[in-house]
C-alpha atoms as one frame of an Amber mdcrd trajectory, in Angstrom:
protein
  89.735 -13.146  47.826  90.291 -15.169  51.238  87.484 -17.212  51.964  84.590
 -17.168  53.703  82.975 -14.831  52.620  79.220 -13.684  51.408  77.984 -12.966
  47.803  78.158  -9.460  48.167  82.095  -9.419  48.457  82.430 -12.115  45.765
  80.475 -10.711  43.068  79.902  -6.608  43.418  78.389  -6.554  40.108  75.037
  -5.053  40.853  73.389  -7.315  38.178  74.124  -9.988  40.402  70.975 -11.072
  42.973  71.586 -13.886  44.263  73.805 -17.005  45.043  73.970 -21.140  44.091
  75.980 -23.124  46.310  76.549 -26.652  45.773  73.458 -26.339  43.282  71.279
 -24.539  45.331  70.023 -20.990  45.161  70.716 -18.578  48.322  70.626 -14.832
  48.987  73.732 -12.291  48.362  74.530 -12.646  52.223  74.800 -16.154  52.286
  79.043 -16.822  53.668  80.580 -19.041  51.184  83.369 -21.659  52.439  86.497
 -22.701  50.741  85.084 -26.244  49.967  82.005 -24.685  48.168  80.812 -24.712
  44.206  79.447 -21.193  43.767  77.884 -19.366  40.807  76.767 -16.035  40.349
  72.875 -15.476  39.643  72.125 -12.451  37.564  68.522 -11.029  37.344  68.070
 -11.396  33.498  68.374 -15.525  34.110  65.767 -17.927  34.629  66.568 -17.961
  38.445  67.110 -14.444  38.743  64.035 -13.438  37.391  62.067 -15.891  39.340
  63.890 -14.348  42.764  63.218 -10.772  40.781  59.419 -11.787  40.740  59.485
 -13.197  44.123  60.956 -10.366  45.841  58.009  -8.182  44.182  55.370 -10.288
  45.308  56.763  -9.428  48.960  56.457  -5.858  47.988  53.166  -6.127  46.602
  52.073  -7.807  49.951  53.691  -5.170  51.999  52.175  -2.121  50.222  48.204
  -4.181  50.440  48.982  -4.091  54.136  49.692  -0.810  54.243  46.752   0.305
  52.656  44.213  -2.441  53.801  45.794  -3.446  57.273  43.660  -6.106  57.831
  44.203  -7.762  54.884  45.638 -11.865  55.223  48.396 -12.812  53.611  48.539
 -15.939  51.657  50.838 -17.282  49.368  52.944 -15.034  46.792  55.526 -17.321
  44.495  56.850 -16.302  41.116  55.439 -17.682  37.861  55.771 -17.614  34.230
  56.701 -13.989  33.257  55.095 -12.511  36.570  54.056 -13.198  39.758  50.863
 -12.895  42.410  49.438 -13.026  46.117  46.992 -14.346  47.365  45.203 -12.188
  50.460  41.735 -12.735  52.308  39.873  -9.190  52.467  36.338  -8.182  53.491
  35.690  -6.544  50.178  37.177  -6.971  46.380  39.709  -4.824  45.018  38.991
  -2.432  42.606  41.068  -1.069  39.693  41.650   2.186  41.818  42.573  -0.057
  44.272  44.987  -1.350  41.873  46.676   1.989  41.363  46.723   3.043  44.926
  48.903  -0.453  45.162  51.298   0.356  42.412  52.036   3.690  44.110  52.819
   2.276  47.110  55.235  -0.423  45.680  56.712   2.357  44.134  57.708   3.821
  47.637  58.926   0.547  48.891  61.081   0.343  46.233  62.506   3.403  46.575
  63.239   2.781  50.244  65.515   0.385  49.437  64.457  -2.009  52.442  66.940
  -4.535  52.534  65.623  -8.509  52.473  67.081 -10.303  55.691  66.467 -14.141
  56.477  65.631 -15.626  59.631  65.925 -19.327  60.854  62.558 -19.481  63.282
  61.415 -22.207  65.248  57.765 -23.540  64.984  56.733 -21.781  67.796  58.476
 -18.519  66.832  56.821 -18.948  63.728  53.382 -19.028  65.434  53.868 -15.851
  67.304  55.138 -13.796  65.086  52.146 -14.843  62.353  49.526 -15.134  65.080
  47.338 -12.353  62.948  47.815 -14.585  59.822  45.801 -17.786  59.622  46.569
 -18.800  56.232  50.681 -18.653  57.275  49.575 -20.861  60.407  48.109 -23.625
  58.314  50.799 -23.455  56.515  53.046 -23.946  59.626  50.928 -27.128  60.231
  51.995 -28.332  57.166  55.676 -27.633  57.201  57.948 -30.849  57.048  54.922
 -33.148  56.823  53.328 -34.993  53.927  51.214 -32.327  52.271  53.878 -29.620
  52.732  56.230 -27.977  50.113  54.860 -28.246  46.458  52.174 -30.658  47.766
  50.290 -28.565  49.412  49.211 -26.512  46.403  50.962 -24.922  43.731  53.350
 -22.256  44.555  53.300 -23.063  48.583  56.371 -24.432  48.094  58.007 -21.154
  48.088  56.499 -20.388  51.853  57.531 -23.482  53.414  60.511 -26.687  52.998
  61.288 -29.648  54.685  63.748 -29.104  56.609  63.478 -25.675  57.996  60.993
 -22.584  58.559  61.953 -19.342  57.699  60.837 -15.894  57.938  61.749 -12.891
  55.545  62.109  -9.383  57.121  61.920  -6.473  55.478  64.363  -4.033  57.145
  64.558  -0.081  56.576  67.550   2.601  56.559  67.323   2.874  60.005  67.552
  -0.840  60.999  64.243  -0.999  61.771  61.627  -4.176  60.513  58.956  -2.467
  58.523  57.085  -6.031  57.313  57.948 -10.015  57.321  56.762 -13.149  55.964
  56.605 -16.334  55.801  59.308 -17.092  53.074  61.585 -19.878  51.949  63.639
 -17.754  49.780  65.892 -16.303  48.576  65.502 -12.882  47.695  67.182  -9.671
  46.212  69.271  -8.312  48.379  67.220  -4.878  48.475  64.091  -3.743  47.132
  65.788  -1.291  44.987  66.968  -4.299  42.945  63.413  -4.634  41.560  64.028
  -1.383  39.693  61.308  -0.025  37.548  60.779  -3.412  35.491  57.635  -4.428
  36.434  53.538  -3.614  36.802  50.532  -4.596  38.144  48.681  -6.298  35.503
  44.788  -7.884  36.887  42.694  -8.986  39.642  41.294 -12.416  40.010  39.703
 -14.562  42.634  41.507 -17.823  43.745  40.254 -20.497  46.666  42.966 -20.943
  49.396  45.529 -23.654  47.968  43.265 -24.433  44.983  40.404 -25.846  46.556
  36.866 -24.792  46.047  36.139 -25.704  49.756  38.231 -23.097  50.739  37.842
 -19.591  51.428  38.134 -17.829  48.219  40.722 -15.248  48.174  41.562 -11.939
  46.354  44.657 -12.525  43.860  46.648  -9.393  42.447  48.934 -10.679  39.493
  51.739  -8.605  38.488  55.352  -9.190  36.274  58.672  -8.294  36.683  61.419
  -8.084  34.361  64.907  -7.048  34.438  65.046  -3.842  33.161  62.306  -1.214
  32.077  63.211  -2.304  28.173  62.409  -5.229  29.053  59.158  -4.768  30.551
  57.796  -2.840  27.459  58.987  -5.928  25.265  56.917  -7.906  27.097  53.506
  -5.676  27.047  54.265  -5.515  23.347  54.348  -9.385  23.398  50.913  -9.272
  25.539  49.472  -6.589  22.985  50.139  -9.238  20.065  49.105 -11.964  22.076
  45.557 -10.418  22.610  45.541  -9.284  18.963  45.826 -13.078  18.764  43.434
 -14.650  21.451  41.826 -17.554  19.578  38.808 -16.551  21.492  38.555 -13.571
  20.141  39.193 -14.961  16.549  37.456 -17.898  17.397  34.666 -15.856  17.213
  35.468 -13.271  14.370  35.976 -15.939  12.301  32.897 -18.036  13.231  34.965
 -21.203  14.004  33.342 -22.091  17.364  31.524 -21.131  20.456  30.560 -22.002
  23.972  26.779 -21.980  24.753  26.183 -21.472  27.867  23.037 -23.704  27.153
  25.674 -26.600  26.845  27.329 -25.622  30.059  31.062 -24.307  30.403  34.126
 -25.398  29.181  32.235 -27.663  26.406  32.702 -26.386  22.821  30.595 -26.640
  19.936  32.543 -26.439  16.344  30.834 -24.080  13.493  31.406 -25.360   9.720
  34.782 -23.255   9.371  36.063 -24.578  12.463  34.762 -27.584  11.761  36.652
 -27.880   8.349  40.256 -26.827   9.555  39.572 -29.360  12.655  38.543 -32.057
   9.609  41.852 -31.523   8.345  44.074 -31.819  11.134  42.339 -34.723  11.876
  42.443 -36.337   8.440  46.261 -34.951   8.023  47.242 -37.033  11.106  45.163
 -40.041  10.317  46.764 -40.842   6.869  50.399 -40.013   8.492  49.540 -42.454
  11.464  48.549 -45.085   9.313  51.421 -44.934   7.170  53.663 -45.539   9.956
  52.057 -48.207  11.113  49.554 -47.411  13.766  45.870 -48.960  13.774  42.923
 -46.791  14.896  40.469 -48.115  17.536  37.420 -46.538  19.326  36.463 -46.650
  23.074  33.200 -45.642  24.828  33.027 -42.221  26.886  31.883 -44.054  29.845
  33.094 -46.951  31.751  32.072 -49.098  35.198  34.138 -47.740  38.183  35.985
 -50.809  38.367  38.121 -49.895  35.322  39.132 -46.613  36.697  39.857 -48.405
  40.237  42.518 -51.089  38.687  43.886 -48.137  35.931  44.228 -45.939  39.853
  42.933 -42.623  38.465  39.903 -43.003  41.090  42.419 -43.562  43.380  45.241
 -40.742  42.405  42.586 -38.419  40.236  38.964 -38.701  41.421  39.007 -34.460
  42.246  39.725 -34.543  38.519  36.844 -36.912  37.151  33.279 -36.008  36.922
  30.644 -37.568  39.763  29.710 -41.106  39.079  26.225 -41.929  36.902  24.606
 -44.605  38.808  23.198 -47.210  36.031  21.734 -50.719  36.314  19.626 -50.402
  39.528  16.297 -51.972  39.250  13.811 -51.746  41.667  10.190 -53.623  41.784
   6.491 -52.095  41.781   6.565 -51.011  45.172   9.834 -49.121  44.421  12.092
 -51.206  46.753  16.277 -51.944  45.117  16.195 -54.932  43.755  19.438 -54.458
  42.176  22.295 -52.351  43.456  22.880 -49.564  40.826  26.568 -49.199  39.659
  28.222 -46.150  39.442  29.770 -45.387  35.851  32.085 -42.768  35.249  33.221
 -40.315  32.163  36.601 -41.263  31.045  39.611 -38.449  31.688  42.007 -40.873
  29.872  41.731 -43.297  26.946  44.409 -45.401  28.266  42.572 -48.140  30.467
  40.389 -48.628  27.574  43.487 -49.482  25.042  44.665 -51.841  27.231  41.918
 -53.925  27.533  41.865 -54.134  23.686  45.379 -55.662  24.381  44.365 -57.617
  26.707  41.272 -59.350  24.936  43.506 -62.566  23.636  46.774 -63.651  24.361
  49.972 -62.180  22.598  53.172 -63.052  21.145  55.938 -60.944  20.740  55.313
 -61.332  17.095  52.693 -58.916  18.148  54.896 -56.199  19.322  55.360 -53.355
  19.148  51.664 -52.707  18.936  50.478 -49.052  18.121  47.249 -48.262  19.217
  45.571 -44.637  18.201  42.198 -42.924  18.636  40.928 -39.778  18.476  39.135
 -40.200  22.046  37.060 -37.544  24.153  37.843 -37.076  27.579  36.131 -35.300
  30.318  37.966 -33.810  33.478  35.624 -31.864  36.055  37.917 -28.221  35.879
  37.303 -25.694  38.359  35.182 -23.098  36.682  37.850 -20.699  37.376  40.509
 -22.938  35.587  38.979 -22.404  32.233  40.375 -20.573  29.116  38.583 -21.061
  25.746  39.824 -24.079  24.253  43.490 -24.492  26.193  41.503 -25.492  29.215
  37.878 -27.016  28.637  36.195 -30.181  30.255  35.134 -32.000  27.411  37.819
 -32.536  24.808  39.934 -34.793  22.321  42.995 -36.629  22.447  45.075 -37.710
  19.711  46.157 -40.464  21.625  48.686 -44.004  21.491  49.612 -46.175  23.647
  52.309 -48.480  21.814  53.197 -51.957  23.745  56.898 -52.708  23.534  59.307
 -55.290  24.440  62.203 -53.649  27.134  64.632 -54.291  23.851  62.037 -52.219
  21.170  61.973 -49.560  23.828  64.491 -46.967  22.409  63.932 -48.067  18.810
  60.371 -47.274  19.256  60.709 -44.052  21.037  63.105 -42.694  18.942  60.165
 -43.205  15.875  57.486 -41.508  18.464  59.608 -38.815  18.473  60.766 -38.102
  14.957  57.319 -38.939  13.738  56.093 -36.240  16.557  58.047 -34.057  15.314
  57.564 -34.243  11.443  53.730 -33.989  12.082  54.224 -30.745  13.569  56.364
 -29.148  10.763  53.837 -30.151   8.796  51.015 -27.845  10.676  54.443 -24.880
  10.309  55.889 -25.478  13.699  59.791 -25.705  13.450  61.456 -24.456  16.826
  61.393 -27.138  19.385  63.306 -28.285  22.398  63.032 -31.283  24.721  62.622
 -31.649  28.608  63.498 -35.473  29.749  61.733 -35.907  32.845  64.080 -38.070
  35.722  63.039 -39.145  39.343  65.413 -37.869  41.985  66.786 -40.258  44.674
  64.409 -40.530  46.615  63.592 -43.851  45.867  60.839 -44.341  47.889  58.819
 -41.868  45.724  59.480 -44.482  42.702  58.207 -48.026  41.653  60.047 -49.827
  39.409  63.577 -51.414  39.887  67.203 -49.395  39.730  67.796 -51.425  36.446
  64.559 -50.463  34.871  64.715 -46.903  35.746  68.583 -47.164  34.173  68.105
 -48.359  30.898  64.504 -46.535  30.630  66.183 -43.183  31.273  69.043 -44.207
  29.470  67.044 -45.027  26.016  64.921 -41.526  26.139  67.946 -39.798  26.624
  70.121 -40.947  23.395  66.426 -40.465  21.314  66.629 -37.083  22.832  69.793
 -36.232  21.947  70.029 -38.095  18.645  67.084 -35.544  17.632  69.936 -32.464
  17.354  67.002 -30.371  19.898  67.916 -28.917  22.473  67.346 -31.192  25.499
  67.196 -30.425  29.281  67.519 -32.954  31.793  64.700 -32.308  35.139  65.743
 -34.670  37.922  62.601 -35.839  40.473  59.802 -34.551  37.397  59.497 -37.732
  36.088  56.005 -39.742  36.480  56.224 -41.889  39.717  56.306 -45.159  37.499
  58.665 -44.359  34.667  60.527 -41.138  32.489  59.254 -39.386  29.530  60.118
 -36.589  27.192  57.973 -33.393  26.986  58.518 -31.330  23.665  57.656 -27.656
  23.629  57.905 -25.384  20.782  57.582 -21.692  20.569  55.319 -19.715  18.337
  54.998 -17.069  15.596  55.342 -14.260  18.721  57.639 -16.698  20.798  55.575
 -18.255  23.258  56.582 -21.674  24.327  53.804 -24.194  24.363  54.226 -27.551
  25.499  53.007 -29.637  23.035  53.395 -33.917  22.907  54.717 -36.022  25.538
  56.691 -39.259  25.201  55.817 -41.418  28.030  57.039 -44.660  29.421  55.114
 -46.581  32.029  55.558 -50.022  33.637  52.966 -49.345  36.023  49.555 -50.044
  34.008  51.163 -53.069  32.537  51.448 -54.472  36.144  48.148 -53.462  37.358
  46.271 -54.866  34.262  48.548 -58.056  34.571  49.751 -57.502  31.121  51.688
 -60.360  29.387  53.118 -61.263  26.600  54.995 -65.133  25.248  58.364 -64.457
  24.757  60.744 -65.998  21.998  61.569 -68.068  25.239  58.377 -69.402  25.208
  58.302 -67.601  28.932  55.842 -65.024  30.215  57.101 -61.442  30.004  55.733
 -57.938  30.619  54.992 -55.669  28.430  56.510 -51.479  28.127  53.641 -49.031
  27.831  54.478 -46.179  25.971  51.915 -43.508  26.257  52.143 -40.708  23.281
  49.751 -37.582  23.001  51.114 -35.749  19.203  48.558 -32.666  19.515  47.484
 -33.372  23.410  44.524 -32.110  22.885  43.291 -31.702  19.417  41.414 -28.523
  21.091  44.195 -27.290  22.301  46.357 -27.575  19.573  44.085 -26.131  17.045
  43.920 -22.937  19.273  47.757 -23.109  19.780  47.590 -22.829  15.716  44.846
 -20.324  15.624  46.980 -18.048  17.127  50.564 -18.910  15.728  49.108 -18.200
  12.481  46.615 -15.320  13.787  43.929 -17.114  11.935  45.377 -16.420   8.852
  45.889 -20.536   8.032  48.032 -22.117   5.382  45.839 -22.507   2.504  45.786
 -26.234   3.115  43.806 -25.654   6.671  42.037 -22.290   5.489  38.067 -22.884
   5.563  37.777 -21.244   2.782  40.766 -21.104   0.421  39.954 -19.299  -2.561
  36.481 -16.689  -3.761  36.421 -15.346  -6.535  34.660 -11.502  -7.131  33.505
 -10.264 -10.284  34.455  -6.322 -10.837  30.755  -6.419 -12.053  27.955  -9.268
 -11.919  28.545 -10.188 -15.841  31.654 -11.326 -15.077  30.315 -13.876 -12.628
  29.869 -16.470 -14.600  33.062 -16.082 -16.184  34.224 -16.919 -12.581  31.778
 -19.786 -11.536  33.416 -22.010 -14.278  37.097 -21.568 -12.547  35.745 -22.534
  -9.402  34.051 -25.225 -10.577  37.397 -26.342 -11.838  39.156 -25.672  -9.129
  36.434 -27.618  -6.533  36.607 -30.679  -9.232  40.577 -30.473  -7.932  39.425
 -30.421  -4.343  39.558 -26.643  -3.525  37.379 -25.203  -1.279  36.184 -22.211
  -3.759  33.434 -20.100  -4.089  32.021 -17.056  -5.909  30.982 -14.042  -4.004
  27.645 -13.024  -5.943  26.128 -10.569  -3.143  25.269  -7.308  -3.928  28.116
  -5.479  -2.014  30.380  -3.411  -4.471  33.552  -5.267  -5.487  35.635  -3.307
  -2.699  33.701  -4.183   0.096  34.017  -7.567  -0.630  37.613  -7.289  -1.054
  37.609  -6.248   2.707  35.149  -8.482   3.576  37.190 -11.989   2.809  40.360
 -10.105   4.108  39.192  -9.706   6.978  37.665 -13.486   6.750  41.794 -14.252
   6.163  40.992 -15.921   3.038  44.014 -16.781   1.545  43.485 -16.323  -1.869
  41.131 -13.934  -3.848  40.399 -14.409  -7.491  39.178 -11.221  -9.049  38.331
 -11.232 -12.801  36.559  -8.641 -15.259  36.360  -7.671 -19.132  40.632  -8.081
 -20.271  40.540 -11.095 -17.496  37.485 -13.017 -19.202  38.715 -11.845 -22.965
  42.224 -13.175 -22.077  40.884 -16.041 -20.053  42.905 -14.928 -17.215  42.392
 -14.243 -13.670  44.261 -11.383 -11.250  45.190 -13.054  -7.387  44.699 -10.615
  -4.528  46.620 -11.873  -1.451  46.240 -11.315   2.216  48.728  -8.312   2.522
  46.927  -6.841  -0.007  49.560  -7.176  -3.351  48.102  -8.484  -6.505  49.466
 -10.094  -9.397  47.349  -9.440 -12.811  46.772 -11.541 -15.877  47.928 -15.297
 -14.945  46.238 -17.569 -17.462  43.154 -19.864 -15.882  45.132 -23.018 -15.894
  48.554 -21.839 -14.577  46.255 -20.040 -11.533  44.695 -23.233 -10.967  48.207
 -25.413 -11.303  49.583 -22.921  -8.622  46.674 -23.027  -5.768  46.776 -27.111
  -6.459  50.619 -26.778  -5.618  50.478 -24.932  -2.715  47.766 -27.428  -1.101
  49.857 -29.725  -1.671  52.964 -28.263  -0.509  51.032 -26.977   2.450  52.234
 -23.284   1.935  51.749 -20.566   3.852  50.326 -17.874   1.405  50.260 -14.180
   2.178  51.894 -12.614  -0.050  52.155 -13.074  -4.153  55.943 -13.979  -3.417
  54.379 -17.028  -1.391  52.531 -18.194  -4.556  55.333 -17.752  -6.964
């Protein structure tokens, strides 16, 4: 085919939507020259279901302005699995609001308006989104510093440097039906949206994420590429609420939020305490045997630390108000003494430096590996919270190891295999990496060229010497230096990102970090900052619902109880369990008055892993029958071989459901 000429003559596959050209994405109508790298976009990729989702936000706008005219748009992008807008209105919707909505789309799509893109000038712009105030702030911030992604998450689909644009929506007839504020691209039509997709909640949401905002109305929806696909996914969302560790959090009685405490801070019950005991243990031992040292830092420091470390600087929204300490005043009540404002930590980090900092080192010292279990608090937006993902008070399994610029890949390449060796251990095995770049925009980066090089450089042979799959992000890396993000998916195939491999020059220089060189010379340290779980919170509810509280038997609460078909036979069953809590099992005997298949139920439902039931052949043969989770049993195994096989699978960490698991 002679070029130019647009997507729609290159690629008349319908299941193509959309265009890149020279590496970036345009619509089907954009002309292609001779001199240009094109691809084709279809809408089951990552890009074409992110212009899929877009395109239905637009239609969701459209069809809330056509039944509540006066409604305000705001913003609408695409996120994971869905998409939402954003829209000021005098009164909430309602779920029959909801459904009036979704009948509307419906029409849309089945006018087929076509998607057409407009190059507008600022003043165009203001005219023809005079009735929209949010889209003329936004206009205020096109092309300057708090525009595009800086503004607020997902404006940066409304509005780029370089150019504003406007999106018409254009029926049979030629007419424009609707427009909007839009960076693009889109499908070409909105029949291309298909039958894929649904309305799926309502939420409130302050204009660009800021409680001093107006707070908005938010309809979330998601889009897929087909229908199939679609009910896939609400099969996915039907396991994953099967699964919500908030709802098993509380089934199982592992822990709770009182809203005496206040919200987003998390109390632990003994079951949850136990399984986060182990975890914690687990990763202590492994830490310490590769050759970290455990320290402890307050939860409060002066505002001075957090000043030199920049977070009041960079991430004071984020931090809790200050607690003014130290004033004194005398009897009439007049300051004698300035008070000083102390602050809760959101990061252990500035506190693990100054431990390296307290006497001079060598670089005998190094590398130096620095871990602590270490509560942070970060002031969320009430709004922002979800169980135990997203809390205010929490832990960190945190490091910080202190490198030379020649241990740097060495000692990254351990991070990550031990990282990723602690995690098979709690089950997880699929992973993949994302090794965060800056762009080249260098005056968005400190550091020099050659730093920058042979930082990047070293986390990108540890990433691919791991065998994961790795993708490279230009312009996500940290402002001061690269790191590696590993995600892993789940039991229902969520992806979760999990630990992060950090390097930073940055705190080194503010803290004036040094250490003597084999030159005898002055050098600067490499921090390397290194969260395994993250959150220990979040983790353990990552975990909660991987397994759908139904633990290894190493984690379970409770691993084994033992029921008696009658009471006689309890104390048959109190001597195995004394045996088998002498070999560190956490056993017990279930001696209520419930009949022996209630109780069966009862600690199946509990997701115990193991049940021991035993009655007159069991005690005369000094055997014992296992019950298992899926309900099978296995009759008859002699006392000590039952209590050599739980011991094993502890040890082994298994995963026991079934009797084939315990074989």
């Amino acid at each position: 085919m002679s070029l130019p000429a647009d997507g729609f003559a290159l690629f008349p596959d319908r299941s193509v939507v959309a265009l890149r050209v020279n590496g970036e994405l345009k619509d089907l109508a954009f002309v292609v020259g001779a001199s240009d790298a094109v691809e084709p976009v279809t809408a089951d990729s990552a890009d074409g279901l992110s212009i899929l989702r877009h395109s239905a936000a637009h239609i969701l706008a459209q069809a809330v302005q056509r039944i509540r005219p006066q409604a305000n748009l705001g913003i609408g992008p695409p996120i994971t699995d869905g998409f939402y807008y954003d829209f000021g209105v005098d009164e909430p919707f309602t779920p029959d609001d909801l459904k009036a909505v979704k009948r509307e789309m419906e029409r849309i799509v089945r006018e087929n308006q076509r998607f057409v893109r407009r190059i507008v000038s600022e003043e165009q712009a203001r005219a023809e989104m005079a009735g929209e105030p949010f889209k003329l702030e936004l206009i205020d911030l096109a092309g300057g510093p708090g525009s595009g992604a800086n503004a607020a998450e997902g404006v940066s689909v409304e509005i780029g440097a370089d150019e504003l644009t406007i999106y018409d929506n254009v029926n049979r007839d030629g007419e424009t039906v609707w427009k909007d504020l839009c960076r693009g691209p889109h499908v070409p039509g909105t029949r291309v949206v298909g039958n894929g997709w649904d309305l799926t909640r309502i939420a409130g949401a302050y204009w660009r994420g800021s409680e001093k905002n107006p707070q908005l109305q938010r309809i979330y929806g998601t889009a897929w590429a087909s229908k199939e696909e679609l009910r896939a996914y609400q099969q996915r969302l039907e396991e994953a609420a099967k699964r919500d560790h908030r709802k098993l959090g509380k089934e199982l009685d592992l822990f709770s939020f009182p809203e005496e405490i206040g919200s987003g801070l998390s109390v632990w019950h003994p079951k949850g305490g136990i399984i986060r005991g182990e975890m914690e243990q687990h990763a202590r031992r492994r830490h310490v045997e590769a050759g970290y040292t455990y320290v402890y830092t307050p939860h409060i420091s002066k505002e001075d630390l957090f000043l030199t470390s920049n977070h009041l600087v960079t991430y004071r929204e984020g931090m809790f108000p200050p607690i003014v300490m130290d004033e004194e005043r005398d009897a009439d009540g007049n300051i004698t003494k300035k008070g000083q404002d102390y602050y809760l930590k959101p990061m252990n980090c500035p506190m693990h430096i100054l431990i390296y900092k307290e006497r001079a080192r060598s670089y005998r010292d190094l590398p130096m590996r620095l871990a602590e279990n270490g509560t942070v608090y970060r002031n969320e937006l009430s709004g922002a919270l979800h169980g135990l993902t997203r809390v205010r008070g929490f832990t960190q399994d945190d490091s910080h190891l202190f490198v030379t610029s020649d241990q740097l890949e060495t000692e990254t390449a351990r991070v990550l295999e031990f990282v990723i060796s602690m995690l098979r251990d709690f089950g997880l095995e699929d992973f993949e990496l994302e090794l965060s770049m800056r762009d080249d925009e260098k005056s968005k980066w400190i550091g020099s060229d050659q730093f920058w090089e042979y930082s990047t450089n070293a986390l990108r042979h540890v990433a691919l010497a791991s065998g994961l799959k790795v993708t490279e992000v230009p312009g996500e890396a940290a402002f001061y230096g690269p790191k590696i993000d590993l995600k892993t998916r789940d039991a229902i195939g969520r992806t979760w990102q999990l630990s992060t491999v950090q390097v930073d020059v940055n705190l080194p220089e503010r803290f004036d970090l040094e250490y003597t060189g084999p030159d005898g010379e002055k050098h600067r340290p490499i921090m390397i900052h290194r969260a395994l779980f993250g959150s220990i919170e979040r983790f353990f509810a990552i975990l909660l619902e991987h397994y759908a509280g139904a633990f290894p038997l190493w984690l379970a609460p409770v691993q084994v109880v033992a029921i008696p078909v009658a009471e006689q036979f309890a104390d048959y069953l109190d001597e195995i369990v004394d045996r088998l809590r002498a070999s560190g099992i956490r056993a017990e005997v279930d001696r209520s008055d419930d009949r022996m298949q209630k109780k069966i139920r009862t600690h199946t439902t509990q997701k115990v892993p193991l049940l021991l039931i035993a009655g007159e052949q069991d005690r005369s043969a000094g055997t014992v029958s296992f019950r298992f989770r899926d309900g099978s049993q296995t009759n008859g195994i002699p006392v000590d071989e039952a209590i050599e096989k739980i011991t094993s699978s502890l040890t082994d960490r298994t995963l026991v459901n079934t009797a084939e698991d315990l074989a």
